[in-house]
PDB file of C-alpha atoms in Angstrom:
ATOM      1  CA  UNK A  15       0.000   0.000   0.000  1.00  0.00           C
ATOM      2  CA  UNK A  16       1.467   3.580  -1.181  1.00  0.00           C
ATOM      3  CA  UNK A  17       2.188   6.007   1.756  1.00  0.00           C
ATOM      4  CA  UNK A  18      -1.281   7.966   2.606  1.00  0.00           C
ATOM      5  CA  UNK A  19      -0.974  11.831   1.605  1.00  0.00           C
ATOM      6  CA  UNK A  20      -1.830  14.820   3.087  1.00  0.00           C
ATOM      7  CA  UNK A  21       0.383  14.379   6.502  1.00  0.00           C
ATOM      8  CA  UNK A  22      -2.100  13.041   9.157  1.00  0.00           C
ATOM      9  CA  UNK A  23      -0.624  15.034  11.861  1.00  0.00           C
ATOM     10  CA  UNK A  24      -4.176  16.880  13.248  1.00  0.00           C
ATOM     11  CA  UNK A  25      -4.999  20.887  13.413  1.00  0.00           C
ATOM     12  CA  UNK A  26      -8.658  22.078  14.129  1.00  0.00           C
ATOM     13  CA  UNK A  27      -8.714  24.017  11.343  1.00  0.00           C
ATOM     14  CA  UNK A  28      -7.946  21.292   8.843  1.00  0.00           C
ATOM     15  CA  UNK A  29      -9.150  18.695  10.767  1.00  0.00           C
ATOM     16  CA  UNK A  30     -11.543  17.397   7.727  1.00  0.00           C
ATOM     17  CA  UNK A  31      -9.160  17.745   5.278  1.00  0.00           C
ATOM     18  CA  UNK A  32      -6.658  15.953   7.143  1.00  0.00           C
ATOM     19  CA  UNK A  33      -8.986  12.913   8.187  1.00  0.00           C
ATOM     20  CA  UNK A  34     -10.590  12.330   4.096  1.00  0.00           C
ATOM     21  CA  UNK A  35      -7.042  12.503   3.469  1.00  0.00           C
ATOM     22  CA  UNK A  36      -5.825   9.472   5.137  1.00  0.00           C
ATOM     23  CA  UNK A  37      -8.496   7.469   2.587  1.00  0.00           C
ATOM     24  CA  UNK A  38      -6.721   7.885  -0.400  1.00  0.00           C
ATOM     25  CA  UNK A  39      -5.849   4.675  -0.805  1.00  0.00           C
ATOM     26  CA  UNK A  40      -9.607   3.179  -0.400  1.00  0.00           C
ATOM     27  CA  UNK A  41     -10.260   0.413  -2.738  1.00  0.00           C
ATOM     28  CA  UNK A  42     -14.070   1.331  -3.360  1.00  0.00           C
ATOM     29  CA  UNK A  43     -14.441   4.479  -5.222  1.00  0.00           C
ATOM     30  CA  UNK A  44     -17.972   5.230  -3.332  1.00  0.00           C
ATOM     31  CA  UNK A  45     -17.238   4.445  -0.221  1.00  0.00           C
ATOM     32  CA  UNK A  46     -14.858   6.820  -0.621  1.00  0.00           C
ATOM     33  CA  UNK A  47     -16.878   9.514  -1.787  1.00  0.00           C
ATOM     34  CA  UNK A  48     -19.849   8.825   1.093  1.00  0.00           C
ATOM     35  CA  UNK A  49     -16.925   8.632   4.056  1.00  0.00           C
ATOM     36  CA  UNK A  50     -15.772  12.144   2.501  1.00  0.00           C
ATOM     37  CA  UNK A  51     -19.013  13.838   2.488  1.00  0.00           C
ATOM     38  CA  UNK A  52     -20.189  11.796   5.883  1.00  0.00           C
ATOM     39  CA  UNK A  53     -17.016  13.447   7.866  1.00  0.00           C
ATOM     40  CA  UNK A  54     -16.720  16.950   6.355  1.00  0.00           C
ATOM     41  CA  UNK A  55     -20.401  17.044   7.929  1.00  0.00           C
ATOM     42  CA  UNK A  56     -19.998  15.658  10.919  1.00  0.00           C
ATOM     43  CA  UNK A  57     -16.680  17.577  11.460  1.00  0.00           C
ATOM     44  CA  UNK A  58     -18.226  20.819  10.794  1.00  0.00           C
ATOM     45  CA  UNK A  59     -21.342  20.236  12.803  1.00  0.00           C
ATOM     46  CA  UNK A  60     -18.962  19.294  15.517  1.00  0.00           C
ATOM     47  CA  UNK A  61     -17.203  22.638  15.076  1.00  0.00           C
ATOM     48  CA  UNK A  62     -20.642  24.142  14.884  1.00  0.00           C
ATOM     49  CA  UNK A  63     -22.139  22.968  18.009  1.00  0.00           C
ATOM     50  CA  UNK A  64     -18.776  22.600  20.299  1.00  0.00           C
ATOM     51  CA  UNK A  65     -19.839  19.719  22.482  1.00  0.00           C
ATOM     52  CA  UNK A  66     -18.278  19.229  25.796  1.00  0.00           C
ATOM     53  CA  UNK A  67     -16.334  16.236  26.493  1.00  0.00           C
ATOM     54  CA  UNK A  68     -19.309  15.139  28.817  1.00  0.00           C
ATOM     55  CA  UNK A  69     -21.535  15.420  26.390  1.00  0.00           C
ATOM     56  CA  UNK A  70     -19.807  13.984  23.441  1.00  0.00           C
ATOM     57  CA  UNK A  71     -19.754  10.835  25.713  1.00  0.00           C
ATOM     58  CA  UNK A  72     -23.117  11.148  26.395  1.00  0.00           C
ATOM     59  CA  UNK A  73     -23.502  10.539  22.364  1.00  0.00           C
ATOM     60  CA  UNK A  74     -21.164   7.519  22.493  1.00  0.00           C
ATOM     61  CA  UNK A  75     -23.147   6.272  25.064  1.00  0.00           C
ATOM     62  CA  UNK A  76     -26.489   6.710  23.101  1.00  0.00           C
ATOM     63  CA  UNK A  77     -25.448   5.031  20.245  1.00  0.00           C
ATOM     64  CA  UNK A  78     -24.195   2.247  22.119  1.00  0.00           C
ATOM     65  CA  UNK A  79     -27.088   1.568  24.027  1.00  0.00           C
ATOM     66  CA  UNK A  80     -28.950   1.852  20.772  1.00  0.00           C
ATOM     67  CA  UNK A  81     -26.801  -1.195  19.486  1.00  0.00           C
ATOM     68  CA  UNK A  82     -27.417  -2.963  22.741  1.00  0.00           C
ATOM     69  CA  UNK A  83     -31.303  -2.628  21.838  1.00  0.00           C
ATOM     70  CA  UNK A  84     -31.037  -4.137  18.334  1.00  0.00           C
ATOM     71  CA  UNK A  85     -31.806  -8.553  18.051  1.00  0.00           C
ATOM     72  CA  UNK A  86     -33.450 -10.470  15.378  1.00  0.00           C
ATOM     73  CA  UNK A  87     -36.871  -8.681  16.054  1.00  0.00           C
ATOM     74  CA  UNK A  88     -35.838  -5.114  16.775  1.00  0.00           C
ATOM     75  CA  UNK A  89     -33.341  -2.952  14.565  1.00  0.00           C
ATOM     76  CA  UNK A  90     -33.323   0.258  16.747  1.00  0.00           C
ATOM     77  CA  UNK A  91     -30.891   2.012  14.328  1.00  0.00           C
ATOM     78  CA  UNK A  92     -34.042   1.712  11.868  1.00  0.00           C
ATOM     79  CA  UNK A  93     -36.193   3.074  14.384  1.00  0.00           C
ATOM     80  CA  UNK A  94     -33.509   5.837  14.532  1.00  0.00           C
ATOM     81  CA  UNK A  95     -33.522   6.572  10.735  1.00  0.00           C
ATOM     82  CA  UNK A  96     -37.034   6.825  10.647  1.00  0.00           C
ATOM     83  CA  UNK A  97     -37.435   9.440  13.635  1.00  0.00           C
ATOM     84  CA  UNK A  98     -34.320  11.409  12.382  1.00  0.00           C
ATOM     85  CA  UNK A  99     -36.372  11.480   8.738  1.00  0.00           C
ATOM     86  CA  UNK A 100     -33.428   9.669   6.858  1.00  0.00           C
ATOM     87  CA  UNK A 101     -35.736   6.995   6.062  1.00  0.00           C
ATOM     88  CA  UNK A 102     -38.185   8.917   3.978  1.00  0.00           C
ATOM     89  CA  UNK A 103     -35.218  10.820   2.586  1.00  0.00           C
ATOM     90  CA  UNK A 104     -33.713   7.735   1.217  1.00  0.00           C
ATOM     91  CA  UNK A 105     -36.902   6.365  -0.037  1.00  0.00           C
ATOM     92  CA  UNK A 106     -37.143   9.530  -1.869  1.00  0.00           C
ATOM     93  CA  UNK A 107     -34.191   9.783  -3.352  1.00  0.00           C
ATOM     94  CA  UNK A 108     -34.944   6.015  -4.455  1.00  0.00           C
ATOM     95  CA  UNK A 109     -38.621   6.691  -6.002  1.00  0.00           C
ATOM     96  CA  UNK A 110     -38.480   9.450  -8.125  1.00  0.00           C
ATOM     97  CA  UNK A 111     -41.020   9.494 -10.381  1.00  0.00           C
ATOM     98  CA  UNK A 112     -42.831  11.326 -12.907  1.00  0.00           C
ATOM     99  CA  UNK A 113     -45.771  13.941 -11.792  1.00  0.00           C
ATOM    100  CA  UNK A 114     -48.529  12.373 -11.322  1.00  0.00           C
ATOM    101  CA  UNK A 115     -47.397   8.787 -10.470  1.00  0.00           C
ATOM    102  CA  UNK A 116     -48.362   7.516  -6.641  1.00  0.00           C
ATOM    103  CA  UNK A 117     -45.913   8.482  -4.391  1.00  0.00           C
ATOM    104  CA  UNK A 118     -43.974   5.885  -2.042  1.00  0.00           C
ATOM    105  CA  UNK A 119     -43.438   5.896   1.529  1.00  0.00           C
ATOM    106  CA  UNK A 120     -42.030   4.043   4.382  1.00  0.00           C
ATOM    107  CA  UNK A 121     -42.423  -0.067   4.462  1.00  0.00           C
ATOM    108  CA  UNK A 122     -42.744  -0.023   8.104  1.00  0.00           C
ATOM    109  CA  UNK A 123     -41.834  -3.092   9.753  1.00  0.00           C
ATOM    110  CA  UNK A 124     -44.833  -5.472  10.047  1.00  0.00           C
ATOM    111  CA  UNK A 125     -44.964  -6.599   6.259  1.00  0.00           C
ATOM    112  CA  UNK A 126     -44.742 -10.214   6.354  1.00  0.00           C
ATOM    113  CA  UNK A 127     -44.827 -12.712   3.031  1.00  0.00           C
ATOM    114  CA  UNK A 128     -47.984 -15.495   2.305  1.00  0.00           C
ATOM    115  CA  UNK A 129     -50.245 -13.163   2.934  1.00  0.00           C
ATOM    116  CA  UNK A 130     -53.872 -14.916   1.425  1.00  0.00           C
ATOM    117  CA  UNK A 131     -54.724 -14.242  -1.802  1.00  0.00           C
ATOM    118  CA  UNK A 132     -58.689 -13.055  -2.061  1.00  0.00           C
ATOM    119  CA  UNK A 133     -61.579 -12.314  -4.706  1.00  0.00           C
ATOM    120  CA  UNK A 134     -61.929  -8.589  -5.135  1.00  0.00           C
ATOM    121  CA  UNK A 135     -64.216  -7.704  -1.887  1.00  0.00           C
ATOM    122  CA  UNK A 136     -63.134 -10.016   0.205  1.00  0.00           C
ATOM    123  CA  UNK A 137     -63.085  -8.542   4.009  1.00  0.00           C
ATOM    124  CA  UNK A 138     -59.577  -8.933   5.447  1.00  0.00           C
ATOM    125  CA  UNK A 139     -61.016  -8.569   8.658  1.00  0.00           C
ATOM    126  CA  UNK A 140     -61.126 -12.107  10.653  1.00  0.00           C
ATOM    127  CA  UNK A 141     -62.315 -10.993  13.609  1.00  0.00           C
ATOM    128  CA  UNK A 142     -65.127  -8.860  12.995  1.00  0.00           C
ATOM    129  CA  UNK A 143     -63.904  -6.271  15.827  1.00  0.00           C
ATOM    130  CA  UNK A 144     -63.696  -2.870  14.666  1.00  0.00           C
ATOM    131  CA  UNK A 145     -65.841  -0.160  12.719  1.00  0.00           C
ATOM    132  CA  UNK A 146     -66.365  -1.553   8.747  1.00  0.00           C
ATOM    133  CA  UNK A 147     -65.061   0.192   6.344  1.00  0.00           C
ATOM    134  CA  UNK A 148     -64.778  -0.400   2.495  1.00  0.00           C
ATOM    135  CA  UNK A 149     -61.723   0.660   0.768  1.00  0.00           C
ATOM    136  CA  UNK A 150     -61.671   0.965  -3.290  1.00  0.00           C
ATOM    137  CA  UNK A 151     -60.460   2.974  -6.127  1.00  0.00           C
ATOM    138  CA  UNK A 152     -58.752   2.195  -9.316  1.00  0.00           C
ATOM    139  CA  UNK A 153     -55.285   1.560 -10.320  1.00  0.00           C
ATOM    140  CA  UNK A 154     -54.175   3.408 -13.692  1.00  0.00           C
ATOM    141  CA  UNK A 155     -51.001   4.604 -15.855  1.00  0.00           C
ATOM    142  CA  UNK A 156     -49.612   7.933 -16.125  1.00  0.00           C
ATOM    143  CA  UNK A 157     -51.791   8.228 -19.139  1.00  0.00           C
ATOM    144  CA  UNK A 158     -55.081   7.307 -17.112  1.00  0.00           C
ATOM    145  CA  UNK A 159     -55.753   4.056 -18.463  1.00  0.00           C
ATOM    146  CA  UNK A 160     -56.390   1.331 -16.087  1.00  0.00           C
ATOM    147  CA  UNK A 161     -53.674  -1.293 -15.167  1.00  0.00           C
ATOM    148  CA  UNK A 162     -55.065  -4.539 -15.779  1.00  0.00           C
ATOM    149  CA  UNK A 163     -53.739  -7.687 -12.834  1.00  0.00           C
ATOM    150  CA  UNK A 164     -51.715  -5.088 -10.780  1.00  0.00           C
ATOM    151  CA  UNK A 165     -51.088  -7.136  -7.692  1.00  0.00           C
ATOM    152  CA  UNK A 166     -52.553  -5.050  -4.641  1.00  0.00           C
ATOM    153  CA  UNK A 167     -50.615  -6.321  -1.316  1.00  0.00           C
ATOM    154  CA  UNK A 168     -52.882  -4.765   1.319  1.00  0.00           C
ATOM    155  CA  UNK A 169     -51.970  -4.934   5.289  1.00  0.00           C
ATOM    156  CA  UNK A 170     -52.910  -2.345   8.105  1.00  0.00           C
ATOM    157  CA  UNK A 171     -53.939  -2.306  11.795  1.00  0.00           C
ATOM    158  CA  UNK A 172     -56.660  -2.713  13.579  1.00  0.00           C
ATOM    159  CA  UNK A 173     -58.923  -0.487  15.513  1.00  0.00           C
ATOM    160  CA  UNK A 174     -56.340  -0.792  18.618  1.00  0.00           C
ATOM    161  CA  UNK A 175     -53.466   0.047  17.118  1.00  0.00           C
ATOM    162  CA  UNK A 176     -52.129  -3.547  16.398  1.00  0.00           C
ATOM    163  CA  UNK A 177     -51.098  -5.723  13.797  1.00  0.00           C
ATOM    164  CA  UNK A 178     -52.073  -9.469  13.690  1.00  0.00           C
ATOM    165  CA  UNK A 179     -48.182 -10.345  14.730  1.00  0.00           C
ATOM    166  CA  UNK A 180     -48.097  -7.905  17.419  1.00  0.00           C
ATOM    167  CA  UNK A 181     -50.768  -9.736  18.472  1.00  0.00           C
ATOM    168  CA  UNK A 182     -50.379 -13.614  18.347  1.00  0.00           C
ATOM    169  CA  UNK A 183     -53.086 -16.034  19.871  1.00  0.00           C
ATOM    170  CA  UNK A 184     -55.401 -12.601  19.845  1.00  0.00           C
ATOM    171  CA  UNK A 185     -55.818 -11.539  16.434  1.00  0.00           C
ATOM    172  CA  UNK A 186     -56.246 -14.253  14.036  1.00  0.00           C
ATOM    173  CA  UNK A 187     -52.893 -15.050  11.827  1.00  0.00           C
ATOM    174  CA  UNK A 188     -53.474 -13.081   8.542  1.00  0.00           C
ATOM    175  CA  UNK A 189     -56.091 -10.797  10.533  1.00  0.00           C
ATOM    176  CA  UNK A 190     -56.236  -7.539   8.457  1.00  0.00           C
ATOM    177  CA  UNK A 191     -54.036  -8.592   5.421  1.00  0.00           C
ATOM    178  CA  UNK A 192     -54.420  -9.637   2.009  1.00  0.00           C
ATOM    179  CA  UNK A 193     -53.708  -9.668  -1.900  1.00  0.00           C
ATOM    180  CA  UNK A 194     -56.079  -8.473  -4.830  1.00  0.00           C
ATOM    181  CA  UNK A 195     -55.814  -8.365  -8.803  1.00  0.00           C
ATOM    182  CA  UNK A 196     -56.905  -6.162 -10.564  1.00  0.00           C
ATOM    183  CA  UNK A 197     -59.240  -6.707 -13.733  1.00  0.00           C
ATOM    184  CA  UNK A 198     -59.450  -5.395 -17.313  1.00  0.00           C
ATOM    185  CA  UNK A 199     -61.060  -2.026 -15.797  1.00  0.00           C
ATOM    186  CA  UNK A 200     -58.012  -1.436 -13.100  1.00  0.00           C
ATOM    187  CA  UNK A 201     -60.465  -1.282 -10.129  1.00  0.00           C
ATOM    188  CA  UNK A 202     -60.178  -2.863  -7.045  1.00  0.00           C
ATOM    189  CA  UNK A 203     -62.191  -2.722  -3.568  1.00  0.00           C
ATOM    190  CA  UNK A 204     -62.493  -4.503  -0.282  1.00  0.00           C
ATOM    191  CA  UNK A 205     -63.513  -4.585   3.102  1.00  0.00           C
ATOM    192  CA  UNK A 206     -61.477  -3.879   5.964  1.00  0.00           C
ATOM    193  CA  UNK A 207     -62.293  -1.751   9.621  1.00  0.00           C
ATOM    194  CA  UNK A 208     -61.115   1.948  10.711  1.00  0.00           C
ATOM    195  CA  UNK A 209     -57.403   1.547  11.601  1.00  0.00           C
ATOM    196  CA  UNK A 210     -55.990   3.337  14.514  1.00  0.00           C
ATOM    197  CA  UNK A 211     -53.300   4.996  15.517  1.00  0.00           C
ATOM    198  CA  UNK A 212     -50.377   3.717  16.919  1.00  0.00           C
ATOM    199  CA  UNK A 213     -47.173   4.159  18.988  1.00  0.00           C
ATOM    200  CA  UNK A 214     -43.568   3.400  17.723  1.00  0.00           C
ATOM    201  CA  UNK A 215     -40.953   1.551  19.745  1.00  0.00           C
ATOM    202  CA  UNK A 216     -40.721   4.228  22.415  1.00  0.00           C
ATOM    203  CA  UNK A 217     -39.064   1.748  25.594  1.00  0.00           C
ATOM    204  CA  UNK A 218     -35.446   2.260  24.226  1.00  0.00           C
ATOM    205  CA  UNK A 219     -33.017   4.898  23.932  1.00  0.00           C
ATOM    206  CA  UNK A 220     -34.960   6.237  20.516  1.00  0.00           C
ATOM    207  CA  UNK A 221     -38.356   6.553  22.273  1.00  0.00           C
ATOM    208  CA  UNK A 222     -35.892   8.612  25.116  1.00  0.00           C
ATOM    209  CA  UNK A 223     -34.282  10.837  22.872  1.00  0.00           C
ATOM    210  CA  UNK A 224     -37.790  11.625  21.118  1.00  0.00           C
ATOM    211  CA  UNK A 225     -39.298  12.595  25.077  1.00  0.00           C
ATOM    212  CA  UNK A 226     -36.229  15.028  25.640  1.00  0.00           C
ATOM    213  CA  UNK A 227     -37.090  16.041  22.254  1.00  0.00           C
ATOM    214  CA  UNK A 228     -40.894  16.941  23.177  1.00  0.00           C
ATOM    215  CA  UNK A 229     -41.300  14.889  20.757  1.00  0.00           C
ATOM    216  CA  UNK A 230     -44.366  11.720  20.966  1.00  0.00           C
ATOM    217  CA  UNK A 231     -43.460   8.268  19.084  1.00  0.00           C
ATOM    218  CA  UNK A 232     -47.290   8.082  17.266  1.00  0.00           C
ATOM    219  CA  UNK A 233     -48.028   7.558  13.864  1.00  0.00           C
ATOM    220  CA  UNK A 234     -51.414   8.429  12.463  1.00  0.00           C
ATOM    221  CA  UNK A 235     -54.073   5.784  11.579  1.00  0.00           C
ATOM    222  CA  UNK A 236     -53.400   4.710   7.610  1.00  0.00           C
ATOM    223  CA  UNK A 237     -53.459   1.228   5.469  1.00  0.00           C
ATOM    224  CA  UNK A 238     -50.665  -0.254   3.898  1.00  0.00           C
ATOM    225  CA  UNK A 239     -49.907  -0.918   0.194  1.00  0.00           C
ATOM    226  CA  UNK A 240     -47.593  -2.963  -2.300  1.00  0.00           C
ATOM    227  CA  UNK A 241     -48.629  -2.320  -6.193  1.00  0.00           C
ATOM    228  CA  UNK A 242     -46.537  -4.532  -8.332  1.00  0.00           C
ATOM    229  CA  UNK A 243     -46.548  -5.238 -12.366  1.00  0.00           C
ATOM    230  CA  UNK A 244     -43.965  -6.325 -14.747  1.00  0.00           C
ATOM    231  CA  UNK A 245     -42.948  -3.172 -16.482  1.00  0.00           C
ATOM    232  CA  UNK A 246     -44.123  -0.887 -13.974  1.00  0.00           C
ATOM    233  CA  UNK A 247     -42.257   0.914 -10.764  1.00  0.00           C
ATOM    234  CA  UNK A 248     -43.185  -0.863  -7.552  1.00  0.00           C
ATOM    235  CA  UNK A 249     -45.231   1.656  -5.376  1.00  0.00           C
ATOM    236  CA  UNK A 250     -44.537   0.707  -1.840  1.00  0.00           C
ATOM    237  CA  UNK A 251     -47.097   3.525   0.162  1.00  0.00           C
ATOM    238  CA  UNK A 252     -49.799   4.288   2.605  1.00  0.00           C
ATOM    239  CA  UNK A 253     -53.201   5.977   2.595  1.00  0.00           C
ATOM    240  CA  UNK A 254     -53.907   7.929   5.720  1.00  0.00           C
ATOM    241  CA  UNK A 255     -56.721   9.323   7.559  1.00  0.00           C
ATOM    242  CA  UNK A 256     -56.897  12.844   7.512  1.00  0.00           C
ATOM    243  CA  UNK A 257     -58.556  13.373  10.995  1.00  0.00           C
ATOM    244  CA  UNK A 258     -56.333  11.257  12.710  1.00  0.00           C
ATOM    245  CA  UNK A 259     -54.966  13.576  15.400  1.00  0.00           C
ATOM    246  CA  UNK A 260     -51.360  12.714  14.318  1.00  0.00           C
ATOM    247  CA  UNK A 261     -51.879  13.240  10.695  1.00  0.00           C
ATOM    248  CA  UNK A 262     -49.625  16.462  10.392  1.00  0.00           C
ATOM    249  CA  UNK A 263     -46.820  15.264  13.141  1.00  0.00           C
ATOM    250  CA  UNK A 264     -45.900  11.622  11.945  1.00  0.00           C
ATOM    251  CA  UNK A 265     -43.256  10.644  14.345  1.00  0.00           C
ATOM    252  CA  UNK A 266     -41.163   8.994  11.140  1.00  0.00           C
ATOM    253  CA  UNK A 267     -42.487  11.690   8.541  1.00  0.00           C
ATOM    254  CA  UNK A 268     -44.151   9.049   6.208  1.00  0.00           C
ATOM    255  CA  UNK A 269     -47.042  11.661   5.902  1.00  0.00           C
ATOM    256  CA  UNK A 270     -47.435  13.054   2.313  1.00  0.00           C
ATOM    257  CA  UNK A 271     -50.048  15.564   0.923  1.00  0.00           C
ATOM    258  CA  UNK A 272     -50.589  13.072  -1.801  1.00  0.00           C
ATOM    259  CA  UNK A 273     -51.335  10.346   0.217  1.00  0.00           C
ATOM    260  CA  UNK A 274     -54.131  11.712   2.497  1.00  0.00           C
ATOM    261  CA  UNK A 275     -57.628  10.080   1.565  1.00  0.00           C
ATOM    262  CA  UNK A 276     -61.216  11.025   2.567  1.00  0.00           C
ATOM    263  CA  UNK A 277     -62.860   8.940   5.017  1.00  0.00           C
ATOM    264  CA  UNK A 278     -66.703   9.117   4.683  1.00  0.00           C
ATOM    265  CA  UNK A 279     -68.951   7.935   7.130  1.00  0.00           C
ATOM    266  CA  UNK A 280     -71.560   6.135   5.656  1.00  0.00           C
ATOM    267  CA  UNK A 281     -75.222   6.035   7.643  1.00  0.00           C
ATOM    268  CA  UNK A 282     -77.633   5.263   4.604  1.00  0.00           C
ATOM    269  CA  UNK A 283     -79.114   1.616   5.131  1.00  0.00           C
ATOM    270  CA  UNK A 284     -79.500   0.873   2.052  1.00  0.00           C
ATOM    271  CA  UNK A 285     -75.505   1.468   1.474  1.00  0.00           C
ATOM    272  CA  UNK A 286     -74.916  -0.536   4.649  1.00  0.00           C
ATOM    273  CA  UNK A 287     -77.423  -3.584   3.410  1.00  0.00           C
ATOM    274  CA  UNK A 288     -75.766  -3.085   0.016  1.00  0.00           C
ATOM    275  CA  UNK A 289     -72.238  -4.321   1.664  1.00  0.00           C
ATOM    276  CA  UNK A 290     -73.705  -6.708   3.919  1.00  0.00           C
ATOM    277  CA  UNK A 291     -73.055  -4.830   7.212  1.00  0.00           C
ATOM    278  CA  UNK A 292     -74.928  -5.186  10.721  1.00  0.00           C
ATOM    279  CA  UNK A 293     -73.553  -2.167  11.715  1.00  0.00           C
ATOM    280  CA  UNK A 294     -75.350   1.566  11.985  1.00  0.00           C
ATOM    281  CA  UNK A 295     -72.171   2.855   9.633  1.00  0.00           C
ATOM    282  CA  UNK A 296     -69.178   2.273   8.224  1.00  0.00           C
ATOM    283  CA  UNK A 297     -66.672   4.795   6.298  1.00  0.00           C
ATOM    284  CA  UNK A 298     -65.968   4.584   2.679  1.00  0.00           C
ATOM    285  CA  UNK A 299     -62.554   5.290   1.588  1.00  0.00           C
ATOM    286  CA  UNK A 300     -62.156   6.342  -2.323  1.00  0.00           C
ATOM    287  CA  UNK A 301     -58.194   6.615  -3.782  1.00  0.00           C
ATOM    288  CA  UNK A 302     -57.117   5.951  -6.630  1.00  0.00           C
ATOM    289  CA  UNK A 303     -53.122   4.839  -7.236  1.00  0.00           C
ATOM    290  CA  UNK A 304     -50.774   5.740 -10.216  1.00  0.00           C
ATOM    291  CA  UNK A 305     -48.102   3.706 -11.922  1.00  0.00           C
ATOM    292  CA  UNK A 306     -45.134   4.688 -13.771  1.00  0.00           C
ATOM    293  CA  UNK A 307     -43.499   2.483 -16.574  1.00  0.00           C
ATOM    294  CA  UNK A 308     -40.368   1.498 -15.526  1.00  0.00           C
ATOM    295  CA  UNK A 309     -36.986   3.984 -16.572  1.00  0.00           C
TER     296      UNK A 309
END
């Protein structure tokens, strides 16, 4: 290996400089490039904000204790990302798309595979607990014309808060999840109930940081979504609910304008017969999704 140039030996003032320029001899162009741009940043926010040793250590010890949180079930650097808005940022970066075209958001982590495929509306609900609602809408091109057997991979929460595998031996397995196709016209519909909202991780140094923040770990009530066809971007997204009391202060920022849907309580009994309900109402949510051919 050749001799690393400029001289490591450190000053304040060069302190980037002199740091990037011990790399010179990385092997991997990019990882290059990102550790450059990663520590001029962090060097000059450090210069910016002039932390004591005390507290510096008291960063150390926050990101250690955030690796001491992480197993095979929890990643708390995730959680992290998401509260810090890097998550959405990446995603973004990731899912450009043409105007017009559905917007993605964040996968959350409760997406599991084998989810049961159902006739278009199908209830997903298995346990019949929760105010009905019927979800529909149509599924077209940038041009407007609807996408024929776009695979719709539908999950969401129920009117807790919980997902079926938060849940096990309560909620059925598969409680509140399913698949659809869609047909020559692009439209698809089914039955599901209200969701709620819910709380992220908040027990571990992440849910801390967000309380000395002032910040609260909820994320407003909304309903999952997958759209996949060959040929077409894969929209991973939400739809929300726009009077959830959360809806403008998402504690990972998955909100967008785009993705906000009406939700329309329905009273009329003949409506209510027409879906085969026993209830006195159930909301009707309308939203229609866009895909964009692939680049």
């Amino acid at each position: 290996m050749t001799n690393a140039s400029p001289n490591a030996q450190f000053t304040e003032e060069r302190s980037a400089d002199i740091v990037v320029g011990q790399n010179v001899n990385a092997g991997d162009a990019r990882l290059r490039e990102v550790m450059e741009s990663i520590t001029r940043h962090l060097h000059a926010a450090i210069k910016e904000t002039e932390p004591t040793q005390e507290e510096w250590m008291k960063a150390i010890q926050f990101l250690t204790a955030t690796g001491h949180k992480c197993d095979d079930w929890r990643q708390e650097f995730i959680l992290l990302s998401d509260v810090l808005g890097v998550s959405m940022l990446v995603d973004a970066i990731n899912s450009r798309r043409p105007g017009g075209a559905s917007e993605n958001t964040v996968l959350g982590p409760f997406h599991i595979d084998g989810a049961p495929e159902y006739e278009m509306g199908s209830n997903i609900c298995l346990d019949a607990k929760g105010e009905n609602m019927v979800v529909g809408g149509r599924v077209l091109d940038t041009d407007g014309h609807p996408l024929e057997d776009v695979k719709i991979d539908v999950w969401q929460a129920n009117d807790e808060g919980f997902y079926d595998v938060q849940q096990k031996g309560i909620q059925p397995d598969f409680n509140l999840r399913g698949i659809f196709r869609t047909g020559a016209d692009g439209a698809y519909w089914f039955k599901g109930v209200r969701p709620k909202h819910y709380s992220i991780p908040a027990d571990g140094p992440v849910g801390q940081l967000l309380k000395a923040l002032g910040r609260h770990p909820f994320r407003p009530a909304h309903l999952h979504f997958i759209l996949s066809k060959d040929g077409y971007d894969e929209v991973t997204t939400h739809i929300f609910d726009p009077d959830d009391i959360y809806i403008n202060s998402d504690a990972v920022f998955g909100v967008k304008e785009s993705l906000i849907a009406d939700f329309v309580r329905i009273e009329d009994p003949d409506m209510i017969a027409k879906f085969g309900f026993q209830s006195a109402h159930f909301w009707k949510v309308e939203f229609d999704f866009v895909l964009a051919r692939n680049a």
